[in-house]
Amino acid sequence: DGGITQSPKYLFRKEGQNVTLSCEQNLNHDAMYWYRQDPGQGLRLIYYSQIVNDFQKGDIAEGYSVSREKKESFPLTVTSAQKNPTAFYLCASSIGGGTYEQYFGPGTRLTVT
Amino acid sequence: AQSVTQLGSHVSVSEGALVLLRCNYSSSVPPYLFWYVQYPNQGLQLLLKYTTGATLVKGINGFEAEFKKSETSFHLTKPSAHMSDAAEYFCAVSGLQGGSEKLVFGKGTKLTVNP
C-alpha cells in the first residue's frame, strides 16, 4: 500500500534535548511538507521541500531543521531552540506544488516537559 | 497572499440534519480549493477539491462543495449528517508564497453530531 508513515506516534522528551521526527513516503512524490498543529490554530507550515537536496522555510521555521537526502524521506528535527515544542506534527507529500492535493501521514504527538 | 477564513470554530447538528461548513477565501489568482477532514489524533484526509470546470464538486462520504467566485466562498455541505461525520474539517487554498506554490489552511471547524 502506498502512503506516508510517521514514527513514532507519541514522543516524549525532556526540555533542552533535540528530537528527530521521521517521515517516509512511497508515493514517489517530489514535494514533502512539515506542519505543526495546535488546538484552534489550524496547520502552520514549518518547512517544505520540492526536490531532493533542497528545502525552504515555511511560516514558523525557527527552532526546527530538516534534511532531504532521499526522495522518500524528510525528517524533522525539533531543536532545543524551539521555545514551545509540544504539539502535533504532520508530514505531507504531493506530486508537485500547491495546486496538487497533499497526502498526510498519521502524525506524531510530541510532548516536551 | 492567499488566505482562508472558516466561519465558526464549532458547529453542532443533529443526526440526519443538514451539514453546512463555511469557507471564504482570498486569492489574487484563480484558486484551487480543498476540503480536508481530520479524525482525532489522525492525519488529514482529502474530502474534495476544486480546480477548474464544474463549480459543484462532489467528494467522499456524501459531501459536496460549491465554488462561488462572486462570493469568494467554497462552503461544504452534506444533506444528512451521520454520527461518523463528527470530526474537524479544514478548508485550504493554493497560494503562491516565496515563489513556490503551497496550501494555506483555515483554522478548522469542529463538527459535533448529536443523536
PDB file of C-alpha atoms in Angstrom:
ATOM      1  CA  ASP A   1       0.000   0.000   0.000  1.00  0.00           C
ATOM      2  CA  GLY A   2       1.268   3.449  -0.908  1.00  0.00           C
ATOM      3  CA  GLY A   3       1.249   6.086   1.754  1.00  0.00           C
ATOM      4  CA  ILE A   4       3.089   8.164   4.290  1.00  0.00           C
ATOM      5  CA  THR A   5       4.415   6.824   7.553  1.00  0.00           C
ATOM      6  CA  GLN A   6       5.418   8.853  10.575  1.00  0.00           C
ATOM      7  CA  SER A   7       7.131   7.441  13.588  1.00  0.00           C
ATOM      8  CA  PRO A   8       6.733   7.310  16.437  1.00  0.00           C
ATOM      9  CA  LYS A   9       3.067   8.101  17.090  1.00  0.00           C
ATOM     10  CA  TYR A  10       3.859   9.532  20.540  1.00  0.00           C
ATOM     11  CA  LEU A  11       7.170  11.017  21.613  1.00  0.00           C
ATOM     12  CA  PHE A  12       8.230  12.333  24.995  1.00  0.00           C
ATOM     13  CA  ARG A  13      11.381  14.391  25.599  1.00  0.00           C
ATOM     14  CA  LYS A  14      12.932  16.483  28.297  1.00  0.00           C
ATOM     15  CA  GLU A  15      13.394  20.183  27.737  1.00  0.00           C
ATOM     16  CA  GLY A  16      16.751  21.010  26.181  1.00  0.00           C
ATOM     17  CA  GLN A  17      17.004  17.843  24.098  1.00  0.00           C
ATOM     18  CA  ASN A  18      16.880  17.745  20.324  1.00  0.00           C
ATOM     19  CA  VAL A  19      14.451  15.226  18.841  1.00  0.00           C
ATOM     20  CA  THR A  20      14.012  13.949  15.279  1.00  0.00           C
ATOM     21  CA  LEU A  21      10.650  13.001  13.809  1.00  0.00           C
ATOM     22  CA  SER A  22      10.585  10.543  10.949  1.00  0.00           C
ATOM     23  CA  CYS A  23       8.559  10.885   7.742  1.00  0.00           C
ATOM     24  CA  GLU A  24       8.721   8.370   4.884  1.00  0.00           C
ATOM     25  CA  GLN A  25       6.594   8.171   1.723  1.00  0.00           C
ATOM     26  CA  ASN A  26       6.386   5.559  -1.019  1.00  0.00           C
ATOM     27  CA  LEU A  27       4.113   7.559  -3.314  1.00  0.00           C
ATOM     28  CA  ASN A  28       7.017   8.736  -5.477  1.00  0.00           C
ATOM     29  CA  HIS A  29       6.050  12.322  -4.711  1.00  0.00           C
ATOM     30  CA  ASP A  30       8.530  15.118  -5.321  1.00  0.00           C
ATOM     31  CA  ALA A  31       7.232  17.548  -2.703  1.00  0.00           C
ATOM     32  CA  MET A  32       7.131  16.997   1.050  1.00  0.00           C
ATOM     33  CA  TYR A  33       5.937  19.224   3.889  1.00  0.00           C
ATOM     34  CA  TRP A  34       6.017  19.520   7.657  1.00  0.00           C
ATOM     35  CA  TYR A  35       3.190  21.171   9.573  1.00  0.00           C
ATOM     36  CA  ARG A  36       2.620  21.931  13.198  1.00  0.00           C
ATOM     37  CA  GLN A  37      -0.901  21.725  14.614  1.00  0.00           C
ATOM     38  CA  ASP A  38      -2.021  23.364  17.863  1.00  0.00           C
ATOM     39  CA  PRO A  39      -5.633  23.475  19.089  1.00  0.00           C
ATOM     40  CA  GLY A  40      -7.547  26.270  17.351  1.00  0.00           C
ATOM     41  CA  GLN A  41      -4.553  27.249  15.214  1.00  0.00           C
ATOM     42  CA  GLY A  42      -5.095  25.127  12.148  1.00  0.00           C
ATOM     43  CA  LEU A  43      -1.993  23.891  10.328  1.00  0.00           C
ATOM     44  CA  ARG A  44       1.127  26.009  10.185  1.00  0.00           C
ATOM     45  CA  LEU A  45       3.875  25.237   7.691  1.00  0.00           C
ATOM     46  CA  ILE A  46       7.310  24.612   9.173  1.00  0.00           C
ATOM     47  CA  TYR A  47       9.438  23.518   6.186  1.00  0.00           C
ATOM     48  CA  TYR A  48       8.846  22.175   2.721  1.00  0.00           C
ATOM     49  CA  SER A  49      10.901  20.533   0.033  1.00  0.00           C
ATOM     50  CA  GLN A  50      10.072  20.367  -3.649  1.00  0.00           C
ATOM     51  CA  ILE A  51      13.083  18.322  -4.701  1.00  0.00           C
ATOM     52  CA  VAL A  52      15.839  16.231  -3.175  1.00  0.00           C
ATOM     53  CA  ASN A  53      18.635  18.221  -1.514  1.00  0.00           C
ATOM     54  CA  ASP A  54      16.570  21.388  -1.464  1.00  0.00           C
ATOM     55  CA  PHE A  55      14.136  22.784   1.106  1.00  0.00           C
ATOM     56  CA  GLN A  56      12.630  26.114   2.125  1.00  0.00           C
ATOM     57  CA  LYS A  57      11.456  27.650   5.361  1.00  0.00           C
ATOM     58  CA  GLY A  58       7.764  27.911   5.969  1.00  0.00           C
ATOM     59  CA  ASP A  59       5.970  30.305   8.262  1.00  0.00           C
ATOM     60  CA  ILE A  60       7.327  29.008  11.586  1.00  0.00           C
ATOM     61  CA  ALA A  61      10.786  27.525  10.848  1.00  0.00           C
ATOM     62  CA  GLU A  62      12.602  28.940  13.880  1.00  0.00           C
ATOM     63  CA  GLY A  63      13.830  26.180  16.165  1.00  0.00           C
ATOM     64  CA  TYR A  64      13.415  23.453  13.544  1.00  0.00           C
ATOM     65  CA  SER A  65      15.685  21.868  10.955  1.00  0.00           C
ATOM     66  CA  VAL A  66      15.159  19.385   8.117  1.00  0.00           C
ATOM     67  CA  SER A  67      17.068  17.396   5.519  1.00  0.00           C
ATOM     68  CA  ARG A  68      16.048  15.867   2.201  1.00  0.00           C
ATOM     69  CA  GLU A  69      18.773  13.428   1.171  1.00  0.00           C
ATOM     70  CA  LYS A  70      16.362  10.926  -0.361  1.00  0.00           C
ATOM     71  CA  LYS A  71      13.148  11.459  -2.286  1.00  0.00           C
ATOM     72  CA  GLU A  72      11.158   9.283   0.081  1.00  0.00           C
ATOM     73  CA  SER A  73      12.416  10.717   3.383  1.00  0.00           C
ATOM     74  CA  PHE A  74      12.032  14.138   5.028  1.00  0.00           C
ATOM     75  CA  PRO A  75      12.985  14.034   8.738  1.00  0.00           C
ATOM     76  CA  LEU A  76      12.274  16.977  11.021  1.00  0.00           C
ATOM     77  CA  THR A  77      14.497  17.868  13.983  1.00  0.00           C
ATOM     78  CA  VAL A  78      12.972  19.875  16.786  1.00  0.00           C
ATOM     79  CA  THR A  79      15.878  21.631  18.428  1.00  0.00           C
ATOM     80  CA  SER A  80      16.268  22.954  21.949  1.00  0.00           C
ATOM     81  CA  ALA A  81      15.883  26.448  20.479  1.00  0.00           C
ATOM     82  CA  GLN A  82      12.188  25.846  19.797  1.00  0.00           C
ATOM     83  CA  LYS A  83      10.503  27.627  22.685  1.00  0.00           C
ATOM     84  CA  ASN A  84       7.240  25.718  22.725  1.00  0.00           C
ATOM     85  CA  PRO A  85       7.770  22.357  21.003  1.00  0.00           C
ATOM     86  CA  THR A  86       4.836  20.422  22.460  1.00  0.00           C
ATOM     87  CA  ALA A  87       2.419  19.938  19.540  1.00  0.00           C
ATOM     88  CA  PHE A  88       1.025  17.538  16.948  1.00  0.00           C
ATOM     89  CA  TYR A  89       3.310  17.317  13.904  1.00  0.00           C
ATOM     90  CA  LEU A  90       2.033  16.314  10.490  1.00  0.00           C
ATOM     91  CA  CYS A  91       4.035  15.338   7.436  1.00  0.00           C
ATOM     92  CA  ALA A  92       2.539  15.523   3.943  1.00  0.00           C
ATOM     93  CA  SER A  93       3.566  14.945   0.363  1.00  0.00           C
ATOM     94  CA  SER A  94       2.283  15.909  -3.064  1.00  0.00           C
ATOM     95  CA  ILE A  95       3.151  15.327  -6.700  1.00  0.00           C
ATOM     96  CA  GLY A  96       4.197  18.942  -7.086  1.00  0.00           C
ATOM     97  CA  GLY A  97       3.348  22.354  -5.759  1.00  0.00           C
ATOM     98  CA  GLY A  98       0.284  23.769  -4.060  1.00  0.00           C
ATOM     99  CA  THR A  99      -2.143  23.171  -6.885  1.00  0.00           C
ATOM    100  CA  TYR A 100      -1.934  19.470  -6.182  1.00  0.00           C
ATOM    101  CA  GLU A 101      -3.585  17.846  -3.207  1.00  0.00           C
ATOM    102  CA  GLN A 102      -1.392  16.869  -0.309  1.00  0.00           C
ATOM    103  CA  TYR A 103      -1.474  13.456   1.300  1.00  0.00           C
ATOM    104  CA  PHE A 104      -0.928  13.347   5.031  1.00  0.00           C
ATOM    105  CA  GLY A 105       0.715  10.935   7.414  1.00  0.00           C
ATOM    106  CA  PRO A 106      -0.897   9.910  10.730  1.00  0.00           C
ATOM    107  CA  GLY A 107       1.071  12.470  12.739  1.00  0.00           C
ATOM    108  CA  THR A 108       3.438  12.449  15.717  1.00  0.00           C
ATOM    109  CA  ARG A 109       2.386  13.928  19.039  1.00  0.00           C
ATOM    110  CA  LEU A 110       5.441  15.400  20.745  1.00  0.00           C
ATOM    111  CA  THR A 111       5.383  16.258  24.427  1.00  0.00           C
ATOM    112  CA  VAL A 112       8.314  18.103  25.955  1.00  0.00           C
ATOM    113  CA  THR A 113       8.497  18.535  29.732  1.00  0.00           C
TER     114      THR A 113
ATOM    115  CA  ALA B   1      -1.193  36.491  -0.476  1.00  0.00           C
ATOM    116  CA  GLN B   2      -3.872  33.851  -0.211  1.00  0.00           C
ATOM    117  CA  SER B   3      -5.900  33.331   2.947  1.00  0.00           C
ATOM    118  CA  VAL B   4      -8.804  31.241   4.204  1.00  0.00           C
ATOM    119  CA  THR B   5     -11.465  32.060   6.768  1.00  0.00           C
ATOM    120  CA  GLN B   6     -13.650  29.348   8.219  1.00  0.00           C
ATOM    121  CA  LEU B   7     -16.707  30.802   9.910  1.00  0.00           C
ATOM    122  CA  GLY B   8     -17.460  29.026  13.162  1.00  0.00           C
ATOM    123  CA  SER B   9     -14.821  27.059  15.016  1.00  0.00           C
ATOM    124  CA  HIS B  10     -17.542  24.702  16.315  1.00  0.00           C
ATOM    125  CA  VAL B  11     -20.714  23.554  14.574  1.00  0.00           C
ATOM    126  CA  SER B  12     -23.271  21.234  16.144  1.00  0.00           C
ATOM    127  CA  VAL B  13     -26.029  19.409  14.231  1.00  0.00           C
ATOM    128  CA  SER B  14     -28.475  16.624  14.920  1.00  0.00           C
ATOM    129  CA  GLU B  15     -28.120  13.284  13.199  1.00  0.00           C
ATOM    130  CA  GLY B  16     -29.992  13.467   9.883  1.00  0.00           C
ATOM    131  CA  ALA B  17     -29.804  17.257   9.666  1.00  0.00           C
ATOM    132  CA  LEU B  18     -28.074  19.318   7.011  1.00  0.00           C
ATOM    133  CA  VAL B  19     -24.375  19.962   7.499  1.00  0.00           C
ATOM    134  CA  LEU B  20     -23.088  23.364   6.333  1.00  0.00           C
ATOM    135  CA  LEU B  21     -19.490  24.370   6.990  1.00  0.00           C
ATOM    136  CA  ARG B  22     -18.490  27.785   5.714  1.00  0.00           C
ATOM    137  CA  CYS B  23     -15.255  28.753   3.993  1.00  0.00           C
ATOM    138  CA  ASN B  24     -14.301  32.068   2.419  1.00  0.00           C
ATOM    139  CA  TYR B  25     -11.012  32.625   0.670  1.00  0.00           C
ATOM    140  CA  SER B  26      -8.868  35.428  -0.606  1.00  0.00           C
ATOM    141  CA  SER B  27      -6.739  34.881  -3.673  1.00  0.00           C
ATOM    142  CA  SER B  28      -5.104  37.110  -6.257  1.00  0.00           C
ATOM    143  CA  VAL B  29      -5.144  34.326  -8.826  1.00  0.00           C
ATOM    144  CA  PRO B  30      -7.760  31.717  -9.778  1.00  0.00           C
ATOM    145  CA  PRO B  31      -7.781  29.488  -6.716  1.00  0.00           C
ATOM    146  CA  TYR B  32      -7.510  25.784  -6.252  1.00  0.00           C
ATOM    147  CA  LEU B  33      -9.609  24.904  -3.207  1.00  0.00           C
ATOM    148  CA  PHE B  34      -9.658  21.867  -0.958  1.00  0.00           C
ATOM    149  CA  TRP B  35     -11.601  20.432   1.964  1.00  0.00           C
ATOM    150  CA  TYR B  36      -9.922  18.009   4.343  1.00  0.00           C
ATOM    151  CA  VAL B  37     -11.289  16.019   7.306  1.00  0.00           C
ATOM    152  CA  GLN B  38      -9.373  15.057  10.433  1.00  0.00           C
ATOM    153  CA  TYR B  39     -10.496  12.499  12.992  1.00  0.00           C
ATOM    154  CA  PRO B  40      -8.992  12.721  16.493  1.00  0.00           C
ATOM    155  CA  ASN B  41      -5.270  12.029  16.650  1.00  0.00           C
ATOM    156  CA  GLN B  42      -5.076  11.231  12.955  1.00  0.00           C
ATOM    157  CA  GLY B  43      -3.771  12.897   9.824  1.00  0.00           C
ATOM    158  CA  LEU B  44      -5.870  14.813   7.313  1.00  0.00           C
ATOM    159  CA  GLN B  45      -7.844  13.091   4.576  1.00  0.00           C
ATOM    160  CA  LEU B  46      -8.886  14.828   1.371  1.00  0.00           C
ATOM    161  CA  LEU B  47     -12.675  15.155   1.038  1.00  0.00           C
ATOM    162  CA  LEU B  48     -12.831  17.033  -2.249  1.00  0.00           C
ATOM    163  CA  LYS B  49     -11.103  19.629  -4.379  1.00  0.00           C
ATOM    164  CA  TYR B  50     -11.943  22.330  -6.894  1.00  0.00           C
ATOM    165  CA  THR B  51      -9.503  23.136  -9.652  1.00  0.00           C
ATOM    166  CA  THR B  52     -11.329  24.308 -12.778  1.00  0.00           C
ATOM    167  CA  GLY B  53     -14.579  23.491 -14.554  1.00  0.00           C
ATOM    168  CA  ALA B  54     -17.769  22.495 -12.758  1.00  0.00           C
ATOM    169  CA  THR B  55     -18.336  24.660  -9.719  1.00  0.00           C
ATOM    170  CA  LEU B  56     -20.235  21.984  -7.767  1.00  0.00           C
ATOM    171  CA  VAL B  57     -17.755  19.419  -6.576  1.00  0.00           C
ATOM    172  CA  LYS B  58     -18.695  16.063  -5.108  1.00  0.00           C
ATOM    173  CA  GLY B  59     -16.437  14.318  -2.653  1.00  0.00           C
ATOM    174  CA  ILE B  60     -16.298  11.266  -0.471  1.00  0.00           C
ATOM    175  CA  ASN B  61     -18.771  10.317   2.265  1.00  0.00           C
ATOM    176  CA  GLY B  62     -21.627  12.246   0.631  1.00  0.00           C
ATOM    177  CA  PHE B  63     -20.050  15.692   0.965  1.00  0.00           C
ATOM    178  CA  GLU B  64     -20.080  18.338  -1.715  1.00  0.00           C
ATOM    179  CA  ALA B  65     -18.955  21.938  -2.057  1.00  0.00           C
ATOM    180  CA  GLU B  66     -19.803  24.761  -4.409  1.00  0.00           C
ATOM    181  CA  PHE B  67     -17.280  27.276  -5.682  1.00  0.00           C
ATOM    182  CA  LYS B  68     -18.817  30.747  -5.869  1.00  0.00           C
ATOM    183  CA  LYS B  69     -16.365  33.205  -7.327  1.00  0.00           C
ATOM    184  CA  SER B  70     -18.587  36.239  -6.775  1.00  0.00           C
ATOM    185  CA  GLU B  71     -18.829  35.427  -3.080  1.00  0.00           C
ATOM    186  CA  THR B  72     -15.258  34.071  -2.768  1.00  0.00           C
ATOM    187  CA  SER B  73     -16.769  31.095  -0.985  1.00  0.00           C
ATOM    188  CA  PHE B  74     -16.377  27.328  -1.011  1.00  0.00           C
ATOM    189  CA  HIS B  75     -18.864  26.049   1.551  1.00  0.00           C
ATOM    190  CA  LEU B  76     -19.048  22.341   2.394  1.00  0.00           C
ATOM    191  CA  THR B  77     -22.432  20.621   2.677  1.00  0.00           C
ATOM    192  CA  LYS B  78     -23.940  17.227   3.336  1.00  0.00           C
ATOM    193  CA  PRO B  79     -27.714  16.691   3.197  1.00  0.00           C
ATOM    194  CA  SER B  80     -27.953  14.339   6.170  1.00  0.00           C
ATOM    195  CA  ALA B  81     -25.426  14.143   8.985  1.00  0.00           C
ATOM    196  CA  HIS B  82     -24.249  10.825  10.330  1.00  0.00           C
ATOM    197  CA  MET B  83     -22.614  10.193  13.680  1.00  0.00           C
ATOM    198  CA  SER B  84     -19.450   9.169  11.856  1.00  0.00           C
ATOM    199  CA  ASP B  85     -19.156  12.696  10.372  1.00  0.00           C
ATOM    200  CA  ALA B  86     -18.062  14.067  13.749  1.00  0.00           C
ATOM    201  CA  ALA B  87     -14.555  15.365  13.091  1.00  0.00           C
ATOM    202  CA  GLU B  88     -12.628  18.538  12.351  1.00  0.00           C
ATOM    203  CA  TYR B  89     -12.810  19.981   8.851  1.00  0.00           C
ATOM    204  CA  PHE B  90     -10.241  22.187   7.174  1.00  0.00           C
ATOM    205  CA  CYS B  91     -10.597  24.358   4.096  1.00  0.00           C
ATOM    206  CA  ALA B  92      -7.450  25.167   2.128  1.00  0.00           C
ATOM    207  CA  VAL B  93      -6.486  27.310  -0.854  1.00  0.00           C
ATOM    208  CA  SER B  94      -3.422  27.001  -3.041  1.00  0.00           C
ATOM    209  CA  GLY B  95      -1.212  30.031  -2.878  1.00  0.00           C
ATOM    210  CA  LEU B  96       1.985  31.408  -4.269  1.00  0.00           C
ATOM    211  CA  GLN B  97       4.348  32.330  -1.467  1.00  0.00           C
ATOM    212  CA  GLY B  98       8.037  32.995  -1.835  1.00  0.00           C
ATOM    213  CA  GLY B  99       7.990  31.829  -5.417  1.00  0.00           C
ATOM    214  CA  SER B 100       6.548  28.436  -4.529  1.00  0.00           C
ATOM    215  CA  GLU B 101       3.006  27.129  -4.505  1.00  0.00           C
ATOM    216  CA  LYS B 102       1.755  25.997  -1.139  1.00  0.00           C
ATOM    217  CA  LEU B 103      -1.530  25.241   0.559  1.00  0.00           C
ATOM    218  CA  VAL B 104      -2.869  27.770   3.037  1.00  0.00           C
ATOM    219  CA  PHE B 105      -5.232  26.235   5.609  1.00  0.00           C
ATOM    220  CA  GLY B 106      -8.074  27.697   7.587  1.00  0.00           C
ATOM    221  CA  LYS B 107      -8.155  27.233  11.353  1.00  0.00           C
ATOM    222  CA  GLY B 108     -10.674  24.423  11.134  1.00  0.00           C
ATOM    223  CA  THR B 109     -14.284  23.771  12.143  1.00  0.00           C
ATOM    224  CA  LYS B 110     -15.079  21.051  14.635  1.00  0.00           C
ATOM    225  CA  LEU B 111     -18.338  19.283  13.768  1.00  0.00           C
ATOM    226  CA  THR B 112     -20.372  17.619  16.502  1.00  0.00           C
ATOM    227  CA  VAL B 113     -23.268  15.322  15.556  1.00  0.00           C
ATOM    228  CA  ASN B 114     -25.895  14.804  18.242  1.00  0.00           C
ATOM    229  CA  PRO B 115     -28.036  11.634  18.322  1.00  0.00           C
TER     230      PRO B 115
END
